[in-house]
């Protein structure tokens, strides 16, 4: 692939990943969320696979995308089960507030953890499809 | 809070995830699969007893109140279906241990099997039309991949028809759900049952019900929409065929029974009359297709179609007794049909073919296997004292009660033809002398894995036949809940608003 | 607006079904895609088209103030799009494999498993 794409990708990859995290975190009340964030992150790795090659992208990812699906499902599942500890129906949101210096109390809840699970599943599914199609 | 209701969905999911994490270790995956299936069976039976004892149960996901949130609800009908899914999952998980080849196992057979079970249980337990659609898709995705896993030519050709027609049905279902929302402003089934009573255009509701009839009719493989089934069910490995035969079309039947008892009961004279006609035609075409076939699994595939007719027949008659007959028939059919497919797999293992012409002489070498085939086969045909006899008897009685003699005549004639084609398999595969010398190539433990589920399901068939009363009482009470949906509606909408 | 959308939906369904009735696998999948898009647009249209505020309850109020748009059809469509994306993705891979194993994309050549 071209030198321009490769150089640009080196800069774009961390930016895209950061942006995907930003989307994930703002998703509760504004446009964004785990699904979109996951798509952006997957797109970042897909771009890397285009600029270099699939093996390099896999190496960068370190973990098999299939495992990401499993881990993501587990995270989402666990976030739903937290409600059982409070003796409430599955998936009921549980919230706690953490005071961060300079910002004040930040709400932290199971919906975010669920979104994180979605994020991982989306990255895993997309990369499983893209990378295995690209390898063919 | 009721954890029991969600567990039939969560257990298969956890099992699938665990098997996915153990991607490289096939042995671990196998154990996970059996463990998960056993847990599902246990929980499903607990749910059934709990619903029997305490009545209909509902739980709102995320504590969002009923017409807005996602409702999971189990009445007796749902609980029976989940219990059957548990039994089938268990039987097929054990059967797979010896029958699934290493290649398919290492390409994710076990995770897919459990995702399929999750989709099936989710479809049985959801109380919301759109979620029903989502669960259908979960189930379909898993079934698509299971169907083509292995990538043989026949599998591909079968899968193209299966995938296309099922996607077509999904698109229709989705459109119907959209229109339903536009009309009633809600998708919660209990809420819909209330709201549809005072919709401005009753004619529109009937039209919409036809859209649902077509969408679910494709999934349930009723006449004239069944062509994908005999074209695809005989192509995958037998364990996959067996779980498809047992559960997938029955989800379509479940959805039909659910919407045509809860939502679309305004114009019974038209809609249910039509269902009755469809039921009769389904029985006839299915069984005639089966009579014309000469391959073990193709005969069984066509029989699924004809048996679906019986299940729909009870819905078409729409009396409490008829619905009880339908539910009893579903219980009997799932067990028997899965078992016949499992037997066909053993026959294939011994002789290397499904072609009846090439088979033969199995009775001399394996009389035990012949008897294990005879039990579900005769039950399917409806011979006393096996489970199929009581199922057919109930439906026939229900038909006579309201003077629907034509459908009763069809049901009885189709029963005879079913017997004929079962006898055909018997004489060709088991009785006819043959030069073929079946050679067992497996060790004892593998054979045990194959035979245990078959014996278990055969025993269940005999048990339902000999002690039919408790099972019939179960079906009767489930039918009563379907005919009088007030309790269902109250259970879902209670404690909200 | 409803009329225009109704015509568009009808056209999508018609072209989708026409494509599905052709003999080629590729056209079959295009037809499936058009059909599911038609269904999505149908949900959008029958879910009432309203020009109104987003359904947020203002600070201090207890309920929504009337002219507001119903967000549910969009949510349904979004879910349906994601699902049909996954399913169509699978179908593309399947048809590609089928083309490789059977050696043709003519559906008339794939009748071995019928009857």
XYZ file of C-alpha atoms in Angstrom:
748
model
C 0.000 0.000 0.000
C 0.987 3.609 -0.479
C 3.334 5.387 1.826
C 0.851 8.209 2.341
C -1.853 5.853 3.576
C 0.579 4.072 5.861
C 1.861 7.265 7.412
C -1.620 8.686 7.770
C -2.843 5.482 9.377
C -0.148 5.684 12.041
C -1.577 9.045 13.075
C -5.210 8.198 12.529
C -5.291 4.942 14.463
C -4.830 6.393 17.964
C -7.118 9.297 17.105
C -9.861 6.997 15.911
C -9.536 4.784 18.953
C -9.722 7.801 21.248
C -12.730 9.061 19.337
C -14.419 5.670 19.683
C -13.907 5.816 23.447
C -15.316 9.337 23.482
C -18.399 8.124 21.621
C -18.758 5.211 24.034
C -18.654 7.453 27.100
C -21.004 10.186 25.921
C -23.540 7.687 24.657
C -25.815 7.581 27.662
C -27.524 10.914 27.131
C -26.223 12.109 23.771
C -25.746 10.564 20.347
C -23.095 7.889 20.577
C -22.839 4.704 22.581
C -21.285 1.290 22.441
C -22.507 0.371 19.002
C -21.209 3.433 17.183
C -18.039 3.492 19.243
C -17.420 -0.139 18.422
C -17.923 0.504 14.725
C -15.391 3.351 14.784
C -12.853 1.215 16.624
C -13.392 -1.648 14.185
C -13.005 0.791 11.310
C -9.685 1.899 12.784
C -8.355 -1.645 12.764
C -9.812 -2.272 9.317
C -7.946 0.803 8.076
C -4.759 -0.553 9.598
C -5.356 -3.882 7.872
C -5.789 -2.011 4.568
C -2.697 0.121 5.006
C -0.426 -2.667 6.157
C -1.817 -6.192 6.042
C -4.188 -8.443 7.923
C -1.478 -10.186 9.896
C -0.201 -6.832 11.133
C -3.686 -5.809 12.195
C -4.133 -9.075 14.075
C -0.828 -8.540 15.778
C -1.796 -5.030 16.765
C -5.077 -6.289 18.159
C -3.197 -8.943 20.191
C -6.412 -10.759 21.098
C -8.438 -12.945 18.722
C -11.581 -10.977 17.705
C -13.682 -14.053 18.489
C -12.525 -13.824 22.097
C -13.553 -10.180 22.084
C -17.121 -11.248 21.233
C -17.144 -13.675 24.143
C -15.659 -11.182 26.592
C -18.064 -8.473 25.451
C -21.061 -10.758 25.905
C -19.828 -11.664 29.373
C -19.396 -8.000 30.339
C -22.883 -7.105 29.105
C -24.346 -10.105 30.876
C -22.594 -9.259 34.121
C -23.863 -5.669 33.964
C -27.403 -7.019 33.785
C -26.865 -9.384 36.657
C -25.701 -6.647 39.021
C -29.381 -5.780 39.440
C -29.959 -9.169 41.053
C -27.682 -8.182 43.918
C -30.091 -5.320 44.624
C -32.984 -7.811 44.299
C -34.380 -6.049 41.239
C -35.320 -7.440 37.798
C -32.558 -8.309 35.341
C -30.949 -5.280 33.665
C -32.327 -2.668 36.076
C -29.793 0.166 36.085
C -27.689 0.473 39.239
C -25.964 3.787 39.876
C -23.255 5.039 42.141
C -21.532 8.416 42.306
C -17.816 8.873 42.336
C -16.373 12.254 43.198
C -13.632 13.260 40.831
C -11.402 16.162 41.838
C -12.320 19.305 39.978
C -15.472 17.889 38.329
C -17.600 16.883 41.272
C -19.704 13.735 41.573
C -19.709 11.647 38.378
C -22.570 9.169 37.962
C -21.307 5.707 37.179
C -23.811 2.991 36.370
C -24.370 -0.441 34.919
C -25.695 0.980 31.601
C -22.145 2.147 30.896
C -20.797 -1.322 31.620
C -23.453 -2.761 29.327
C -22.385 -0.307 26.630
C -18.798 -1.379 27.122
C -19.923 -4.959 26.497
C -21.718 -3.874 23.325
C -18.579 -2.009 22.248
C -16.434 -5.131 22.628
C -18.982 -7.358 20.874
C -19.277 -4.963 17.929
C -15.501 -4.673 17.564
C -15.220 -8.456 17.781
C -17.982 -9.231 15.285
C -16.893 -6.619 12.759
C -13.236 -7.628 12.894
C -14.058 -11.343 12.699
C -15.988 -10.693 9.496
C -13.615 -8.125 7.956
C -10.359 -9.878 8.766
C -11.500 -13.320 7.686
C -12.948 -11.940 4.451
C -9.748 -10.003 3.811
C -7.652 -13.103 4.361
C -9.572 -15.135 1.797
C -38.095 -10.195 41.001
C -38.091 -13.539 39.317
C -34.767 -14.906 38.153
C -36.258 -18.187 36.961
C -37.924 -16.506 33.978
C -34.714 -15.098 32.560
C -32.518 -18.129 33.185
C -33.704 -20.162 30.153
C -32.325 -17.324 28.017
C -29.192 -16.643 30.046
C -27.990 -20.215 30.529
C -27.609 -20.960 26.800
C -25.942 -17.562 26.365
C -23.427 -18.244 29.135
C -22.814 -21.705 27.697
C -22.240 -20.280 24.230
C -19.845 -17.665 25.591
C -17.959 -20.263 27.609
C -17.659 -22.491 24.559
C -16.515 -19.504 22.518
C -13.805 -18.723 25.064
C -12.669 -22.337 24.879
C -12.447 -22.123 21.070
C -9.220 -24.114 20.821
C -10.110 -26.834 23.294
C -12.720 -29.085 21.787
C -12.955 -31.324 24.853
C -13.761 -28.371 27.081
C -16.392 -27.196 24.614
C -18.070 -30.595 24.644
C -18.272 -30.632 28.412
C -19.533 -27.060 28.517
C -22.215 -27.952 26.039
C -23.489 -30.942 28.003
C -23.291 -29.026 31.257
C -25.195 -26.056 29.818
C -27.852 -28.264 28.255
C -28.346 -30.107 31.545
C -28.683 -26.832 33.425
C -31.176 -25.577 30.850
C -33.242 -28.742 31.171
C -33.253 -28.462 34.947
C -34.247 -24.775 34.933
C -36.902 -25.323 32.270
C -38.540 -28.053 34.350
C -38.387 -25.849 37.442
C -40.072 -23.079 35.458
C -42.787 -25.460 34.314
C -43.584 -26.629 37.848
C -43.448 -23.086 39.123
C -45.905 -21.826 36.484
C -48.150 -24.842 37.110
C -48.226 -24.091 40.827
C -48.311 -20.287 40.931
C -49.899 -19.313 37.627
C -48.671 -16.975 34.913
C -45.511 -15.051 35.719
C -44.075 -11.947 34.178
C -40.990 -9.843 34.773
C -40.091 -6.458 33.318
C -36.504 -6.111 32.140
C -34.736 -3.146 33.638
C -37.849 -2.353 35.735
C -39.382 -0.345 32.894
C -43.150 -0.716 33.364
C -45.088 -3.007 31.079
C -46.247 -1.511 27.830
C -42.964 0.429 27.512
C -40.284 -1.973 28.640
C -39.269 -5.437 27.553
C -41.546 -8.020 29.095
C -40.588 -11.614 29.717
C -43.658 -13.673 30.477
C -44.342 -17.357 30.982
C -47.805 -18.810 30.846
C -48.235 -22.570 30.863
C -47.958 -22.832 27.066
C -44.644 -20.942 27.044
C -43.360 -22.971 29.957
C -44.245 -26.247 28.222
C -42.434 -25.123 25.075
C -39.354 -24.067 27.050
C -39.352 -27.406 28.854
C -39.503 -29.209 25.512
C -36.648 -27.052 24.216
C -34.716 -28.095 27.314
C -35.342 -31.797 26.686
C -34.387 -31.512 23.021
C -31.289 -29.459 23.781
C -30.193 -32.080 26.288
C -30.828 -35.024 23.956
C -29.091 -33.420 20.989
C -26.134 -32.155 23.058
C -25.413 -35.720 24.172
C -26.032 -37.167 20.722
C -23.631 -34.612 19.224
C -20.778 -35.874 21.391
C -20.494 -38.978 19.234
C -22.003 -37.881 15.960
C -20.410 -34.506 15.253
C -17.184 -34.569 13.295
C -14.052 -32.832 14.550
C -14.050 -30.236 11.775
C -17.529 -28.935 12.549
C -16.782 -29.028 16.261
C -13.761 -26.817 15.848
C -15.693 -24.353 13.682
C -18.043 -23.411 16.466
C -20.760 -26.054 16.440
C -21.325 -25.937 20.201
C -21.580 -22.159 20.620
C -24.017 -22.067 17.698
C -26.151 -24.877 19.101
C -26.584 -22.975 22.340
C -27.243 -19.646 20.646
C -29.972 -21.446 18.715
C -31.428 -22.687 22.013
C -31.240 -19.152 23.406
C -33.164 -17.792 20.424
C -35.801 -20.508 20.747
C -36.288 -19.970 24.485
C -36.334 -16.213 24.018
C -39.052 -16.481 21.375
C -41.137 -18.640 23.705
C -40.759 -16.317 26.658
C -41.031 -12.842 25.220
C -44.174 -10.780 25.701
C -43.486 -8.255 22.995
C -43.950 -8.472 19.236
C -40.745 -6.710 18.286
C -38.710 -8.819 20.666
C -40.298 -11.853 19.110
C -38.853 -10.615 15.821
C -35.434 -10.150 17.394
C -35.454 -13.641 18.908
C -36.548 -15.077 15.590
C -33.514 -13.454 13.995
C -31.154 -14.714 16.694
C -32.490 -18.190 16.114
C -32.308 -17.834 12.332
C -28.726 -16.567 12.337
C -27.606 -19.548 14.414
C -29.601 -21.934 12.246
C -28.155 -20.482 9.026
C -24.616 -21.124 10.164
C -25.459 -24.553 11.598
C -27.063 -25.490 8.307
C -24.010 -24.676 6.191
C -21.347 -25.696 8.705
C -19.188 -28.170 6.827
C -19.812 -26.594 3.451
C -20.945 -29.619 1.423
C -22.610 -28.925 -1.898
C -26.045 -30.192 -0.871
C -25.876 -28.088 2.278
C -25.176 -24.968 0.218
C -28.040 -25.593 -2.162
C -30.450 -26.340 0.667
C -29.268 -23.331 2.634
C -29.904 -20.902 -0.219
C -33.585 -21.799 -0.237
C -33.782 -21.875 3.544
C -32.072 -18.504 3.951
C -34.001 -16.784 1.172
C -37.455 -17.871 2.274
C -36.763 -17.212 5.925
C -35.460 -13.722 5.177
C -38.542 -13.126 3.090
C -40.661 -14.184 6.041
C -38.675 -11.927 8.368
C -39.235 -8.942 6.081
C -42.974 -9.638 6.065
C -42.999 -10.099 9.832
C -41.151 -6.823 10.297
C -43.550 -4.964 8.007
C -46.496 -6.466 9.892
C -45.006 -5.400 13.217
C -44.575 -1.869 11.859
C -48.175 -1.646 10.696
C -49.357 -3.113 13.988
C -47.488 -0.370 15.824
C -48.963 2.250 13.532
C -52.435 0.945 14.268
C -52.322 0.291 17.991
C -49.397 2.405 19.204
C -47.946 -0.434 21.254
C -46.148 -3.716 20.699
C -46.553 -5.333 24.083
C -48.727 -8.380 23.409
C -50.904 -8.035 26.496
C -51.403 -4.337 25.830
C -52.134 -5.073 22.163
C -54.823 -7.558 23.149
C -56.573 -4.738 24.984
C -55.983 -2.021 22.384
C -56.957 -4.064 19.338
C -60.453 -4.529 20.774
C -61.324 -0.911 19.993
C -59.441 -0.156 16.804
C -61.408 1.941 14.309
C -61.132 -0.402 11.352
C -61.708 -4.033 12.312
C -61.247 -4.952 8.653
C -57.699 -3.637 8.777
C -56.943 -5.860 11.768
C -58.064 -8.906 9.805
C -55.903 -7.870 6.863
C -52.949 -7.447 9.167
C -53.595 -10.842 10.728
C -53.219 -12.357 7.254
C -49.783 -10.748 6.960
C -48.820 -12.418 10.233
C -50.338 -15.685 9.035
C -48.068 -15.616 5.988
C -44.958 -14.547 7.923
C -45.371 -17.207 10.621
C -46.744 -19.662 8.085
C -43.417 -19.631 6.240
C -41.555 -20.306 9.499
C -44.000 -23.021 10.497
C -43.894 -24.537 6.989
C -47.636 -24.710 6.317
C -49.184 -25.276 2.895
C -48.320 -23.491 0.303
C -45.280 -22.025 2.035
C -43.358 -25.134 3.072
C -41.056 -25.756 0.106
C -37.903 -24.625 1.856
C -38.225 -27.343 4.495
C -37.979 -30.567 2.480
C -35.299 -28.893 0.351
C -32.997 -28.204 3.272
C -33.653 -30.331 6.355
C -32.020 -33.471 5.023
C -28.731 -31.788 4.117
C -26.912 -31.008 7.414
C -25.507 -33.581 9.880
C -28.214 -35.516 11.634
C -27.872 -33.841 15.029
C -28.578 -30.491 13.355
C -31.502 -31.948 11.399
C -32.892 -33.345 14.630
C -32.844 -30.083 16.564
C -34.235 -28.198 13.557
C -37.006 -30.748 13.126
C -37.837 -30.649 16.799
C -37.770 -26.957 17.509
C -37.578 -24.509 14.606
C -40.898 -24.966 12.853
C -42.524 -25.301 16.249
C -41.472 -21.748 17.063
C -43.506 -20.708 14.039
C -46.442 -22.776 15.288
C -46.050 -21.266 18.741
C -46.129 -17.748 17.282
C -49.216 -18.587 15.215
C -51.052 -19.974 18.219
C -49.973 -17.037 20.356
C -51.132 -14.278 18.015
C -54.295 -16.038 16.897
C -55.462 -16.655 20.454
C -54.320 -13.395 22.036
C -54.448 -10.716 19.343
C -56.501 -11.692 16.319
C -59.754 -13.090 17.659
C -62.115 -10.519 16.160
C -63.168 -12.350 13.070
C -62.800 -15.989 14.047
C -65.288 -17.041 11.391
C -62.886 -15.881 8.692
C -59.343 -16.150 10.093
C -59.643 -19.426 11.967
C -61.732 -20.962 9.208
C -58.877 -20.151 6.831
C -56.371 -21.651 9.242
C -58.452 -24.806 9.344
C -58.437 -25.093 5.547
C -54.686 -24.474 5.501
C -54.291 -27.161 8.183
C -56.122 -29.737 6.085
C -54.126 -28.939 2.949
C -50.863 -28.984 4.907
C -51.583 -32.456 6.248
C -52.467 -33.827 2.826
C -49.613 -32.311 0.808
C -47.069 -33.174 3.480
C -48.023 -36.799 3.720
C -48.347 -37.233 -0.062
C -44.886 -35.744 -0.441
C -43.588 -38.230 2.105
C -45.204 -41.205 0.382
C -43.403 -40.316 -2.837
C -39.948 -40.228 -1.224
C -37.367 -42.987 -0.931
C -34.800 -41.446 1.326
C -34.968 -41.804 5.092
C -34.539 -38.172 6.070
C -36.560 -36.768 3.178
C -39.535 -38.873 4.231
C -39.168 -37.549 7.764
C -38.866 -33.951 6.494
C -42.138 -34.197 4.592
C -43.768 -35.707 7.656
C -42.839 -32.608 9.641
C -44.961 -30.618 7.190
C -47.909 -32.953 7.476
C -47.688 -32.974 11.282
C -47.659 -29.177 11.393
C -51.120 -29.465 9.861
C -52.391 -31.293 12.939
C -51.019 -28.634 15.277
C -52.641 -25.867 13.257
C -55.873 -27.863 13.061
C -56.476 -27.404 16.782
C -55.969 -23.668 16.366
C -58.386 -23.582 13.452
C -61.114 -25.392 15.386
C -60.562 -22.921 18.223
C -62.315 -24.672 21.095
C -60.645 -25.344 24.450
C -60.480 -29.060 23.715
C -59.022 -28.460 20.253
C -56.301 -26.152 21.585
C -55.495 -28.693 24.281
C -55.200 -31.226 21.466
C -52.831 -28.939 19.579
C -50.611 -28.446 22.609
C -50.625 -32.170 23.379
C -49.760 -32.781 19.741
C -46.812 -30.387 19.909
C -45.478 -32.117 23.037
C -45.792 -35.511 21.376
C -44.492 -34.402 18.003
C -41.312 -32.668 19.161
C -40.206 -35.706 21.121
C -41.097 -38.237 18.451
C -39.776 -36.322 15.463
C -36.414 -35.534 17.008
C -36.123 -39.172 17.971
C -36.826 -40.423 14.448
C -34.086 -38.184 13.085
C -31.687 -39.449 15.738
C -32.501 -43.053 14.736
C -31.934 -42.197 11.079
C -28.493 -40.959 12.093
C -27.653 -44.277 13.737
C -28.852 -46.146 10.652
C -26.654 -43.938 8.498
C -23.692 -44.649 10.766
C -24.191 -48.372 10.479
C -24.873 -48.574 6.753
C -23.399 -45.387 5.330
C -26.530 -44.344 3.441
C -30.011 -42.877 3.852
C -31.347 -44.433 0.630
C -34.053 -46.949 1.460
C -33.242 -49.021 -1.630
C -29.709 -49.661 -0.432
C -30.675 -50.294 3.176
C -32.017 -53.529 4.573
C -31.647 -56.367 7.011
C -31.165 -54.198 10.048
C -33.727 -56.137 12.078
C -31.659 -59.311 11.904
C -28.499 -57.648 13.082
C -29.883 -55.034 15.478
C -33.361 -55.966 16.708
C -32.997 -53.461 19.540
C -32.512 -50.581 17.132
C -35.502 -51.788 15.115
C -37.677 -51.558 18.212
C -36.284 -48.123 19.007
C -37.363 -47.053 15.535
C -40.754 -48.725 15.846
C -41.771 -46.814 18.995
C -41.562 -43.258 17.600
C -42.670 -44.404 14.131
C -45.887 -45.967 15.365
C -46.429 -43.064 17.717
C -46.122 -40.680 14.773
C -48.770 -42.655 12.932
C -50.986 -42.501 16.007
C -51.230 -46.119 17.119
C -52.394 -46.837 20.666
C -51.119 -46.862 23.334
C -48.385 -44.438 22.259
C -48.413 -40.663 22.680
C -49.538 -39.900 19.117
C -52.755 -41.836 19.613
C -53.985 -39.592 22.413
C -52.910 -36.456 20.553
C -54.848 -37.443 17.440
C -57.792 -38.718 19.465
C -58.154 -35.367 21.224
C -58.078 -33.449 17.960
C -60.573 -35.798 16.316
C -62.892 -35.545 19.309
C -62.639 -31.761 19.221
C -63.494 -31.808 15.526
C -66.502 -34.079 16.003
C -67.740 -31.948 18.868
C -68.358 -28.994 16.567
C -69.331 -31.036 13.510
C -66.238 -30.345 11.436
C -66.399 -33.724 9.763
C -64.281 -32.865 6.721
C -61.164 -32.004 8.712
C -61.662 -35.069 10.914
C -61.841 -37.256 7.824
C -58.654 -35.653 6.492
C -56.883 -36.143 9.819
C -57.795 -39.819 9.931
C -56.865 -40.471 6.305
C -53.531 -38.716 6.746
C -52.948 -40.880 9.818
C -53.336 -43.981 7.645
C -50.913 -42.624 5.040
C -48.436 -41.767 7.794
C -48.635 -45.352 8.973
C -48.076 -46.485 5.388
C -44.893 -44.502 4.954
C -43.548 -45.503 8.369
C -44.176 -49.139 7.419
C -42.336 -48.438 4.186
C -39.233 -47.363 6.091
C -39.637 -50.382 8.334
C -39.854 -52.943 5.542
C -37.158 -51.340 3.427
C -34.587 -50.509 6.060
C -35.175 -53.069 8.758
C -37.147 -56.057 7.456
C -36.150 -56.672 3.843
C -33.326 -59.223 3.508
C -30.153 -57.625 2.358
C -26.660 -58.458 1.304
C -25.534 -55.341 3.082
C -23.553 -56.198 6.152
C -23.774 -53.353 8.651
C -20.545 -53.021 10.558
C -20.318 -51.249 13.865
C -17.151 -49.222 13.792
C -17.584 -47.411 17.088
C -16.458 -48.262 20.548
C -18.910 -48.799 23.373
C -18.837 -45.326 24.831
C -19.599 -43.627 21.550
C -22.502 -45.981 20.921
C -23.820 -45.237 24.394
C -23.806 -41.506 23.623
C -25.831 -42.170 20.510
C -28.309 -44.548 22.071
C -28.913 -42.814 25.394
C -30.912 -39.886 23.954
C -32.858 -42.214 21.661
C -33.816 -44.504 24.545
C -34.655 -41.509 26.717
C -36.996 -40.005 24.111
C -38.542 -43.399 23.338
C -39.258 -43.902 27.040
C -40.854 -40.457 27.156
C -43.063 -41.370 24.201
C -44.190 -44.568 25.899
C -44.667 -42.772 29.216
C -46.846 -40.069 27.646
C -48.845 -42.838 25.990
C -49.350 -44.949 29.091
C -49.870 -42.134 31.608
C -51.495 -39.600 29.344
C -53.692 -38.036 32.012
C -51.193 -35.657 33.678
C -49.874 -34.505 30.308
C -53.380 -33.977 29.068
C -54.268 -32.009 32.197
C -51.228 -29.838 31.511
C -52.287 -29.236 27.910
C -55.863 -28.562 28.978
C -54.895 -25.940 31.511
C -52.498 -24.308 29.036
C -55.307 -24.209 26.465
C -57.616 -22.695 29.035
C -55.104 -19.894 29.631
C -54.940 -19.295 25.880
C -58.709 -19.174 25.365
C -59.204 -16.847 28.329
C -56.306 -14.427 28.040
C -57.459 -12.156 30.887
C -55.066 -13.784 33.349
C -52.197 -13.351 30.885
C -53.010 -9.698 30.338
C -53.362 -9.089 34.062
C -50.062 -10.820 34.834
C -48.189 -8.632 32.350
C -49.844 -5.316 33.066
C -50.319 -5.772 36.820
C -48.333 -3.627 39.181
C -47.427 -1.225 36.408
C -48.889 2.149 35.399
C -45.117 13.230 2.256
C -46.905 10.010 3.152
C -47.981 9.583 -0.462
C -44.440 9.956 -1.771
C -43.129 7.494 0.793
C -45.926 5.049 0.015
C -44.947 5.121 -3.644
C -41.278 4.662 -2.754
C -42.104 1.720 -0.473
C -44.214 0.141 -3.184
C -41.399 0.589 -5.681
C -38.889 -0.953 -3.278
C -41.091 -3.984 -2.699
C -41.822 -4.383 -6.394
C -38.201 -4.136 -7.504
C -37.106 -6.313 -4.600
C -39.490 -9.091 -5.513
C -38.697 -8.731 -9.202
C -34.991 -9.143 -8.439
C -35.682 -12.160 -6.243
C -37.532 -13.851 -9.053
C -34.503 -13.689 -11.357
C -32.279 -16.703 -11.685
C -29.035 -15.166 -10.492
C -27.780 -15.408 -6.923
C -26.447 -11.865 -6.999
C -29.815 -10.472 -7.998
C -31.457 -12.551 -5.315
C -29.391 -10.870 -2.637
C -30.011 -7.410 -4.070
C -33.705 -8.218 -3.963
C -33.483 -9.269 -0.321
C -31.728 -6.024 0.550
C -34.344 -3.916 -1.222
C -37.130 -5.837 0.486
C -35.773 -5.271 3.980
C -35.241 -1.588 3.221
C -38.826 -1.369 2.032
C -39.963 -2.865 5.325
C -37.882 -0.346 7.287
C -39.311 2.563 5.382
C -42.791 1.136 5.919
C -42.280 1.158 9.695
C -41.054 4.726 9.432
C -44.125 5.818 7.515
C -46.864 4.018 9.437
C -45.279 5.136 12.714
C -46.695 8.617 11.897
C -44.578 11.336 10.319
C -44.627 14.348 12.623
C -42.620 17.521 12.550
C -42.185 18.149 16.242
C -39.837 18.360 19.183
C -37.686 15.501 20.346
C -39.473 13.625 23.141
C -37.464 14.942 26.077
C -39.210 15.871 29.300
C -38.071 19.403 30.119
C -36.326 20.151 33.379
C -38.852 20.507 36.182
C -41.799 19.037 34.244
C -43.420 15.672 34.876
C -44.737 14.769 31.436
C -44.076 15.561 27.797
C -45.597 18.691 26.339
C -47.729 17.730 23.318
C -46.214 18.329 19.934
C -43.470 15.718 20.189
C -42.280 13.043 17.790
C -42.498 9.353 18.582
C -38.965 7.945 18.844
C -39.990 4.289 18.855
C -40.271 3.692 15.076
C -36.701 4.951 14.682
C -35.545 2.630 17.435
C -37.283 -0.295 15.751
C -35.776 0.605 12.387
C -32.314 0.955 13.866
C -32.547 -2.517 15.389
C -33.939 -3.909 12.162
C -31.137 -2.304 10.135
C -28.500 -3.808 12.381
C -30.120 -7.231 12.151
C -30.588 -7.106 8.401
C -27.017 -5.903 8.011
C -25.808 -8.979 9.875
C -28.091 -11.356 8.048
C -27.316 -9.940 4.606
C -23.602 -10.016 5.419
C -23.970 -13.685 6.180
C -26.006 -14.248 3.037
C -23.309 -12.636 0.877
C -20.675 -14.944 2.337
C -22.968 -17.952 1.938
C -23.788 -17.158 -1.678
C -20.121 -16.592 -2.427
C -19.270 -20.006 -0.983
C -22.174 -21.584 -2.815
C -20.909 -20.048 -6.039
C -17.480 -21.527 -5.353
C -18.756 -25.029 -4.552
C -21.447 -25.280 -7.206
C -19.512 -23.349 -9.834
C -22.421 -21.269 -11.098
C -24.709 -18.555 -9.836
C -27.688 -19.834 -11.801
C -30.401 -20.896 -9.381
C -31.829 -23.319 -11.918
C -28.663 -25.384 -11.551
C -29.236 -25.811 -7.825
C -32.158 -28.148 -7.728
C -30.421 -31.270 -6.439
C -31.960 -31.076 -2.980
C -35.522 -30.321 -4.082
C -38.354 -32.811 -3.873
